[in-house]
XYZ file of C-alpha atoms in Angstrom:
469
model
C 3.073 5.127 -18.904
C 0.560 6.774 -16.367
C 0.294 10.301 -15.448
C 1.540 10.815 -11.824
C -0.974 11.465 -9.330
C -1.891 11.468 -5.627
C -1.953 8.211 -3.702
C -6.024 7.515 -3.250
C -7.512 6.861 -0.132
C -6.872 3.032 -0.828
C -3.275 3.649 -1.470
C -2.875 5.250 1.919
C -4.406 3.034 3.900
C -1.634 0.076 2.579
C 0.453 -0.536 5.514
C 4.271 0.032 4.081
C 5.334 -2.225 6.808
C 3.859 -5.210 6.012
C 4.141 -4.903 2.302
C 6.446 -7.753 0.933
C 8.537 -7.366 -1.762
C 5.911 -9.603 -3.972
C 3.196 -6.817 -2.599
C 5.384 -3.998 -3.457
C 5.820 -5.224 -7.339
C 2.019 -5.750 -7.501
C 1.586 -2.372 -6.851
C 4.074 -1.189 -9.712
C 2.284 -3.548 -11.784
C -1.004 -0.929 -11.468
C 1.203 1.527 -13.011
C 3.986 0.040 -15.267
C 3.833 -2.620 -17.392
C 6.437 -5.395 -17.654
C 10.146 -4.521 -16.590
C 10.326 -6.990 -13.535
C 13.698 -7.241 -12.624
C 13.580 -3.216 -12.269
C 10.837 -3.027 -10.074
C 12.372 -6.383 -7.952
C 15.390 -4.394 -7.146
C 13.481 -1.282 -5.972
C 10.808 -3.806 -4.413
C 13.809 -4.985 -2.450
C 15.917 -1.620 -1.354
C 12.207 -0.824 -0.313
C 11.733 -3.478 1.763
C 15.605 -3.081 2.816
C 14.729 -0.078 4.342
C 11.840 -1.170 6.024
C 14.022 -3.829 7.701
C 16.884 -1.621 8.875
C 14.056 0.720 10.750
C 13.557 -2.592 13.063
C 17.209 -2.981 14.021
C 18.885 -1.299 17.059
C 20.290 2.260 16.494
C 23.943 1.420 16.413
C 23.624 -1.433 13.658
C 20.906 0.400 11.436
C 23.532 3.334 11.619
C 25.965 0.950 9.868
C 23.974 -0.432 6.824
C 23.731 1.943 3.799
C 21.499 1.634 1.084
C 22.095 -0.642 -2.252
C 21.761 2.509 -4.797
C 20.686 1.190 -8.259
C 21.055 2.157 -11.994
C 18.781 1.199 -14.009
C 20.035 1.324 -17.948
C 17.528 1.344 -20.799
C 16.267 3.346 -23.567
C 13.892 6.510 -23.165
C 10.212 5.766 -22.372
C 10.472 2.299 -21.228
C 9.003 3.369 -17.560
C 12.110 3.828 -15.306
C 11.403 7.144 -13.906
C 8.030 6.084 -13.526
C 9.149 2.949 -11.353
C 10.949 4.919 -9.109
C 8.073 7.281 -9.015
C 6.044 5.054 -7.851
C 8.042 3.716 -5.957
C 8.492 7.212 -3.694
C 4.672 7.513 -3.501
C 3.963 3.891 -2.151
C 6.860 4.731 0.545
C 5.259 8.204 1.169
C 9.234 9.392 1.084
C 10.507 12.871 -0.128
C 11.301 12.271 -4.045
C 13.367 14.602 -6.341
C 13.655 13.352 -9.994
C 16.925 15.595 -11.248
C 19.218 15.391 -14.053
C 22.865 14.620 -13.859
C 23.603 16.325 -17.125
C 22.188 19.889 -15.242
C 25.025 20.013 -13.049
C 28.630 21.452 -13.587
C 31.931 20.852 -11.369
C 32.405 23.305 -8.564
C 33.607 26.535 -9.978
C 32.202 26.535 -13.700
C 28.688 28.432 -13.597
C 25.816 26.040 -13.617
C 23.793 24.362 -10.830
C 26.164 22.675 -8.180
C 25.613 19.054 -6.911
C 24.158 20.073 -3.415
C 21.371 21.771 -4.496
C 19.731 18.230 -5.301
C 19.655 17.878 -1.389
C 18.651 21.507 -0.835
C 15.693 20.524 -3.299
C 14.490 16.850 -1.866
C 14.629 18.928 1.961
C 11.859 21.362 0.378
C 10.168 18.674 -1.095
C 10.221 17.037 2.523
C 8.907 20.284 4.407
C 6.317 21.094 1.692
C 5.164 17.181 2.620
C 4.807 17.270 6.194
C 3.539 20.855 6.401
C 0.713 19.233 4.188
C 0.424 16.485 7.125
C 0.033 19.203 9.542
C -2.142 21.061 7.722
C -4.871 17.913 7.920
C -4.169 17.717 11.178
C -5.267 20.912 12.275
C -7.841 21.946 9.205
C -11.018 21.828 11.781
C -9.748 23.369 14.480
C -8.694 26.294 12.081
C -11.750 26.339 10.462
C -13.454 27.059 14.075
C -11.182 29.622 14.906
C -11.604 31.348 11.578
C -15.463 31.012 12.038
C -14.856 32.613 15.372
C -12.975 35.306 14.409
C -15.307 36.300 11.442
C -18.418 35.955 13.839
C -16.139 38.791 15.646
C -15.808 40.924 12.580
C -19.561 40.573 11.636
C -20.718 41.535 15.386
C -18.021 43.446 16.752
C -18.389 43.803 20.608
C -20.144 40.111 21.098
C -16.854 38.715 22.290
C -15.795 41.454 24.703
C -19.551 40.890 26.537
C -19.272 37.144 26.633
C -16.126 37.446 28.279
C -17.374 39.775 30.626
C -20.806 37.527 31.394
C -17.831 34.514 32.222
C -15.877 37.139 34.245
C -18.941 37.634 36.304
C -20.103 34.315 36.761
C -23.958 34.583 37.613
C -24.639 38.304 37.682
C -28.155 38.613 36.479
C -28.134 42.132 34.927
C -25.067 41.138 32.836
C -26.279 37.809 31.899
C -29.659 40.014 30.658
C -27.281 42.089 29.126
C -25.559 39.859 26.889
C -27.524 36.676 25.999
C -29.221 39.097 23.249
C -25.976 39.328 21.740
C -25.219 35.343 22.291
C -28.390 34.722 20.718
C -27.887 37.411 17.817
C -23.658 35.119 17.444
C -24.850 32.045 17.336
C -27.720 32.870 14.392
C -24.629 34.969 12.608
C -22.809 31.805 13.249
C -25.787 29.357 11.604
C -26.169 32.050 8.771
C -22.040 31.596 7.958
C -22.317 28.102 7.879
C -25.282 28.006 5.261
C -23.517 30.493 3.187
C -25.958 33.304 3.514
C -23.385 36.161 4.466
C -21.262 34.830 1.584
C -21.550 38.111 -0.421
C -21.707 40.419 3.038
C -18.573 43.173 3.080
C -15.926 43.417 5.764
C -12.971 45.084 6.459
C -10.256 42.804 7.513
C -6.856 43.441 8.332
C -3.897 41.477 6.058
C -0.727 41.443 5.671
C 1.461 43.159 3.367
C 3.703 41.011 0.584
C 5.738 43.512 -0.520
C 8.941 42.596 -1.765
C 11.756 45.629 -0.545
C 13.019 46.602 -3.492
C 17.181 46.234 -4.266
C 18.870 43.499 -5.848
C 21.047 40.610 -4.708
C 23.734 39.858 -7.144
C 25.207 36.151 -7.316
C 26.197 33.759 -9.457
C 24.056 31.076 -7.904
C 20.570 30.711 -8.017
C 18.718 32.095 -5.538
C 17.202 28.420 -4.582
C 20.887 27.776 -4.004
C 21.413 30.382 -1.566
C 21.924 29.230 1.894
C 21.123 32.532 3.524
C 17.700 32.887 4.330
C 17.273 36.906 3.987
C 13.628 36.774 5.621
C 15.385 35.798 8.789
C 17.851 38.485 8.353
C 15.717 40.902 7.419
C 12.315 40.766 9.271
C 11.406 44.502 9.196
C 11.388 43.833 5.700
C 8.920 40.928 4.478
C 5.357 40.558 5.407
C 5.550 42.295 8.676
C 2.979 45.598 8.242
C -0.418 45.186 7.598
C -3.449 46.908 6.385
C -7.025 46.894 6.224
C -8.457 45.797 3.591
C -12.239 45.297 2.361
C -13.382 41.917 1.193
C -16.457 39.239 0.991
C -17.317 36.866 3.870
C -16.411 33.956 1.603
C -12.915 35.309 0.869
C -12.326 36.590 4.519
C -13.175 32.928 5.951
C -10.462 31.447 3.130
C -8.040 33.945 4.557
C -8.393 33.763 8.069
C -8.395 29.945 7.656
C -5.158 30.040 6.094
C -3.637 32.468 8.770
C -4.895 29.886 11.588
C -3.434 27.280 9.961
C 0.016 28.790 9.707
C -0.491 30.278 13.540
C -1.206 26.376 14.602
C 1.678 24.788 13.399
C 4.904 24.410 14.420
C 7.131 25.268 11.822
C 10.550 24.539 14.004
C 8.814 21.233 14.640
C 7.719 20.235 11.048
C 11.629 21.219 9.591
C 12.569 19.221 11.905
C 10.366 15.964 10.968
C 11.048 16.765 6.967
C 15.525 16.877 7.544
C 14.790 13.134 9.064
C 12.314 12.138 6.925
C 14.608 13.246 4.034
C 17.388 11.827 5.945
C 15.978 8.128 6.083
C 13.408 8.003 3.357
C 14.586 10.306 0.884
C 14.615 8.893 -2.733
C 16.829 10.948 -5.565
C 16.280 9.859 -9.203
C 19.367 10.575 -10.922
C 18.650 10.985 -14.524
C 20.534 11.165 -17.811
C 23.788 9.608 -15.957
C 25.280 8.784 -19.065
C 25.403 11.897 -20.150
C 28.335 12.305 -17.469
C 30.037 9.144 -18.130
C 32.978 9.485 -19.587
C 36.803 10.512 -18.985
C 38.746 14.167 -19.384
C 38.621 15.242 -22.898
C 40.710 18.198 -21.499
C 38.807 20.415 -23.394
C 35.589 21.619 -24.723
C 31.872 21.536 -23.416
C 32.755 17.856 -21.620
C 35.794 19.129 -19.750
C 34.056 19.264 -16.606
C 32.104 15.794 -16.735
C 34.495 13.466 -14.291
C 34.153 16.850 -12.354
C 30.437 16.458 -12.233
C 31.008 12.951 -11.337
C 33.674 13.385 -8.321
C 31.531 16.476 -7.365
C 28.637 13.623 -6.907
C 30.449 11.173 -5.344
C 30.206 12.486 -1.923
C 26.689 13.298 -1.868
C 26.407 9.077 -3.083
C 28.874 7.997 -0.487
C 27.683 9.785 2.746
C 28.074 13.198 3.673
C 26.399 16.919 5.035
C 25.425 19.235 3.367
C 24.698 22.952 4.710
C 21.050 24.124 3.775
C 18.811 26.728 5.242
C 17.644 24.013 7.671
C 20.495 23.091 8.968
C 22.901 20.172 8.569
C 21.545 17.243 6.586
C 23.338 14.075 6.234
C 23.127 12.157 2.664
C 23.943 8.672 4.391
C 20.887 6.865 4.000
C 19.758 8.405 1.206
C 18.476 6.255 -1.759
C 19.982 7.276 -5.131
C 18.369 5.923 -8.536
C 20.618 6.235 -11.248
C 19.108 5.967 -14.860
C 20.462 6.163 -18.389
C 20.448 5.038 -21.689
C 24.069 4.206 -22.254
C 23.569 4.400 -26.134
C 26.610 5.469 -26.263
C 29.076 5.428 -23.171
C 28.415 2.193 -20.606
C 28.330 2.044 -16.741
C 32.008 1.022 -16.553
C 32.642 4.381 -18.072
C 31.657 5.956 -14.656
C 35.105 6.734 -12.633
C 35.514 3.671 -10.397
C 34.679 5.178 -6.866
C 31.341 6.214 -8.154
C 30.034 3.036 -9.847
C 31.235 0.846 -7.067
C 28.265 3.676 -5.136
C 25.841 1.958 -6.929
C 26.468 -1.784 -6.926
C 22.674 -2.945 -8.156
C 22.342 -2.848 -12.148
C 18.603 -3.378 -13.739
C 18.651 -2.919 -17.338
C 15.304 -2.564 -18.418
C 13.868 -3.909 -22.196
C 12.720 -1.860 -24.742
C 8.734 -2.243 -25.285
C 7.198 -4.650 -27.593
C 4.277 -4.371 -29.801
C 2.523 -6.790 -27.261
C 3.850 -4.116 -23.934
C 2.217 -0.864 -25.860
C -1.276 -3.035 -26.233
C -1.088 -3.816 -22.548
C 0.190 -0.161 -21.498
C -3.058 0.851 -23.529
C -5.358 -0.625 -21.156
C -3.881 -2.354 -17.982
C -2.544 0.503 -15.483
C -5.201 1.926 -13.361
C -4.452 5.277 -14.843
C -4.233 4.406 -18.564
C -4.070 6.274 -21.902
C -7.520 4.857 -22.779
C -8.735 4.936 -19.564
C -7.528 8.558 -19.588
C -8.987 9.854 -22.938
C -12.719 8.065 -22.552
C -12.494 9.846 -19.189
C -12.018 12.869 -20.363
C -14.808 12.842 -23.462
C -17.568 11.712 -20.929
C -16.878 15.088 -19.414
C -18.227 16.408 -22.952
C -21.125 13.354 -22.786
C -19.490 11.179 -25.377
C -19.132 7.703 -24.277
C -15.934 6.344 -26.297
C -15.307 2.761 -26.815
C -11.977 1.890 -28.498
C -12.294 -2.209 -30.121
C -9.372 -4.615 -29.206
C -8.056 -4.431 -33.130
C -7.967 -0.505 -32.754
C -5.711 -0.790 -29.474
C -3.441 -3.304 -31.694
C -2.650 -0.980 -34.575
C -2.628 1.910 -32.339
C 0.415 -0.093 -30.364
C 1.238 -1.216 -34.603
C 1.994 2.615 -35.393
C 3.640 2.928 -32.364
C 6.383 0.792 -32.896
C 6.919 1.190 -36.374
C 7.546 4.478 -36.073
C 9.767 4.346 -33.073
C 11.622 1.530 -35.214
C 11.396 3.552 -38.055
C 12.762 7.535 -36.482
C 13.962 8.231 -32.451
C 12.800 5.102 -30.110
C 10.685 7.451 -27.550
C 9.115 4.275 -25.915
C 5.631 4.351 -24.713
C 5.792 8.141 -25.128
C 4.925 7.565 -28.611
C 1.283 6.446 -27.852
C 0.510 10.069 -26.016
C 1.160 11.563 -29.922
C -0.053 8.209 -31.854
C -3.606 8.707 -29.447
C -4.273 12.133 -29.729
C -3.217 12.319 -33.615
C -6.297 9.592 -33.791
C -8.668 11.218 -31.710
C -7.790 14.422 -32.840
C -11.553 14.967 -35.084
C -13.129 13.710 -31.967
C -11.975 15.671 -29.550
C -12.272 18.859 -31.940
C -15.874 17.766 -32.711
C -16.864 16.247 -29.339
C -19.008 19.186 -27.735
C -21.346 18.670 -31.051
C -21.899 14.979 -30.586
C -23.125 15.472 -26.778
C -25.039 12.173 -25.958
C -23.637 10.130 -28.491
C -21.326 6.720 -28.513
C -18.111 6.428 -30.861
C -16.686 3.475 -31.520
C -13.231 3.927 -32.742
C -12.098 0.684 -34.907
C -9.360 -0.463 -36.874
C -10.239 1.366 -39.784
C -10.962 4.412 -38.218
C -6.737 4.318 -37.171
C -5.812 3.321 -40.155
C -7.981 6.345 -41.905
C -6.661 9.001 -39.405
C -2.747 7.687 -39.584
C -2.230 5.480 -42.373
C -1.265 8.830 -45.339
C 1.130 10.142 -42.647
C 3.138 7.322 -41.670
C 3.492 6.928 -45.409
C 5.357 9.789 -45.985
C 8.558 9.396 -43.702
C 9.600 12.861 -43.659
C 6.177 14.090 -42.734
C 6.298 10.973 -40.118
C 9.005 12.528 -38.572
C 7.577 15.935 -37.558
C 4.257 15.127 -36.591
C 4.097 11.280 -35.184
């Protein structure tokens, strides 16, 4: 199980388009291991989608996506799949749980706000884009403005030197002052005026203060009060004295919001959301189920008809506008310990006709989850030692009763899955890590014995097994 993080420069430069479905599961292999026929139905809705964008408008309007469930235990690597999955698309993804959620009218988060979330997701993702795009020419404009601040007057007498054309006295006049910029300018860029004071004028974040009373959240609130109330938010400013360095961050950060189009960026994110969006439903099961009529599950086929919907096709009302759910890829997961997919009411599983179920991990999958992702736990742990100047080298028979613990215990108390080798791995490197800033220079091998030593009284003692592995 890797930790999430951004796509490399490698990643990005992947073009989705030509990625088969063969490509698209050897790139889930880099993160998860094993669990094929999971990642071959994602590999395929992937591709699915890649194939509708090539068809003509009025057919590609017709053809809906093949939403999937994928059923297996906890820690096995489906949220991870679809994960990945989201970041190798570069799509909008929202990871939820169904069991959050309450039917319309009990208190609790209602089903739309998933789509209100993945939208915000989708504009914090293209303003990002943007903000690339237009980084140096903000960071000029900043420069310029600071230049300004630092020689106040230069710009007024350039201006007035263009204005004039060739006039001799004013060209006299001013190319002192050009001269005097453009050394300012060379003595910013070094970092020379870094510490120099100026007064700069910002703008105020106070919050007005009264109270809005609801029983929604406020991230569920379609009214957006700062376009009601613009007198009230961020519109005075004052001056304010700060260092060069912190002005340039500033003023960056204000050009960058001045260059972008924010009408044109919401705009982008609704249809990027619209026709790339990804929503990993989580903890289904915990909705399956029919009317008890009573108690704390009286409102789960609610939840579920509540969902429906949003699954099926439909708009929902956010702050930026009308969004439509049609095309929308929904991946379902649970472990169905208990209740089973056919225990969804019928409209909703016939939503999501693909069904993955995903095995639980072998001693054999922890050894290779160990090592083989490009982000592994070992990778991960010598990484962050050699920070300290410890170089950490784990043997193969170490990794093999690391992944030994791991599965006896999950046999032997709650089956966690591969999250049982983030505690298992930091209960053995625990004197290590305490002792690593002493041992600066040095090499530890860590050996069979050595994981025996550090787990072997603990998983002894069941009861003490249970509260600390």
């Amino acid at each position: 199980m890797a930790i999430y993080l951004p796509a490399t420069a490698e990643e990005q430069q992947i073009a989705l388009d030509e990625l088969t479905p063969k490509e698209i599961v050897a790139e889930l292999d880099k993160y998860v291991v094993g669990q094929n026929a999971a990642k071959r139905a994602v590999a395929i809705a992937l591709r699915n989608r890649m194939r509708r964008q090539k068809l003509t408008p009025e057919l590609a309007e017709e053809i809906m996506p093949k939403n999937i469930i994928m059923i297996g235990p906890t820690g096995v690597g489906k949220t991870e799949i679809a994960r990945r999955l989201a970041k190798l698309a570069d799509s909008p993804f929202l990871k939820v749980e169904a069991s959050k959620f309450t039917e319309v009218g009990y208190v609790g988060r209602d089903v739309e706000s998933m789509i209100r979330d993945l939208i915000e997701i989708a504009i914090d993702m293209v303003r990002e884009e943007k903000l690339e795009e237009v980084e140096d020419k903000a960071e000029l404009n900043a420069e310029e403005r600071l230049v300004d601040l630092l020689l106040p007057g230069s710009r007024a007498a350039e201006s007035a030197a263009s204005a004039a054309g060739t006039a001799g006295f004013i060209e006299g006049q001013t190319e002192p002052q050009s001269r005097t910029r453009e050394k300012l300018r060379q003595q910013l860029r070094e970092g020379k005026l870094d510490e120099r004071i100026v007064e700069l004028e910002v703008r105020e974040k106070s919050m007005p203060a009264f109270e809005i009373i609801s029983n929604q959240g406020v991230e569920e609130m379609d009214i957006n009060m700062k376009d009601m109330l613009p007198n009230l938010f961020g519109q005075r400013t004052k001056k304010r004295k700060m260092k060069v360095s912190e002005a340039f961050e500033y003023l960056i950060q204000e050009e960058e919001q001045r260059l972008i189009d924010m009408d044109q960026v919401q705009r982008t994110a609704v249809e990027r959301a619209e026709n790339a969006g990804i929503i990993f439903l989580d903890e289904i099961d915990k909705i399956a189920g029919r009317e008890s009529g009573h108690g704390p599950d009286v409102s789960r086929e609610g939840v579920q008809r509540d969902i429906l919907p949003i699954v099926e096709g439909t708009t929902v009302n956010t702050r930026y506008g009308m969004v439509r759910t049609d095309h929308i890829l929904f991946i379902a997961a649970g472990a169905f310990h208990v209740s089973k997919p056919s225990d969804l009411i019928p409209e909703l599983q016939g939503r999501f006709p693909i069904r993955v179920e995903l095995q639980s991990l072998t001693m054999e999958d922890f050894v290779r989850i160990l090592t083989e992702p490009k982000l592994s736990l070992v990778k991960q742990s010598t990484a962050l030692l050699e920070t300290e100047g410890l170089k950490l080298e784990f043997t193969e028979e170490a990794l093999s009763e690391i992944a030994r613990f791991a599965f006896r215990v999950n046999e032997g108390t709650e089956n966690i899955g591969a999250r049982r080798l983030h505690t298992i791995l930091e209960r053995v490197l625990d004197e290590i890590s305490f002792t690593a800033p002493e041992m600066k220079g040095k090499d530890v091998k860590v050996d069979g014995d050595y994981v025996r030593k550090m787990l072997a009284d603990i998983v002894k003692d069941n009861d003490l097994s249970r509260y600390i592995l």
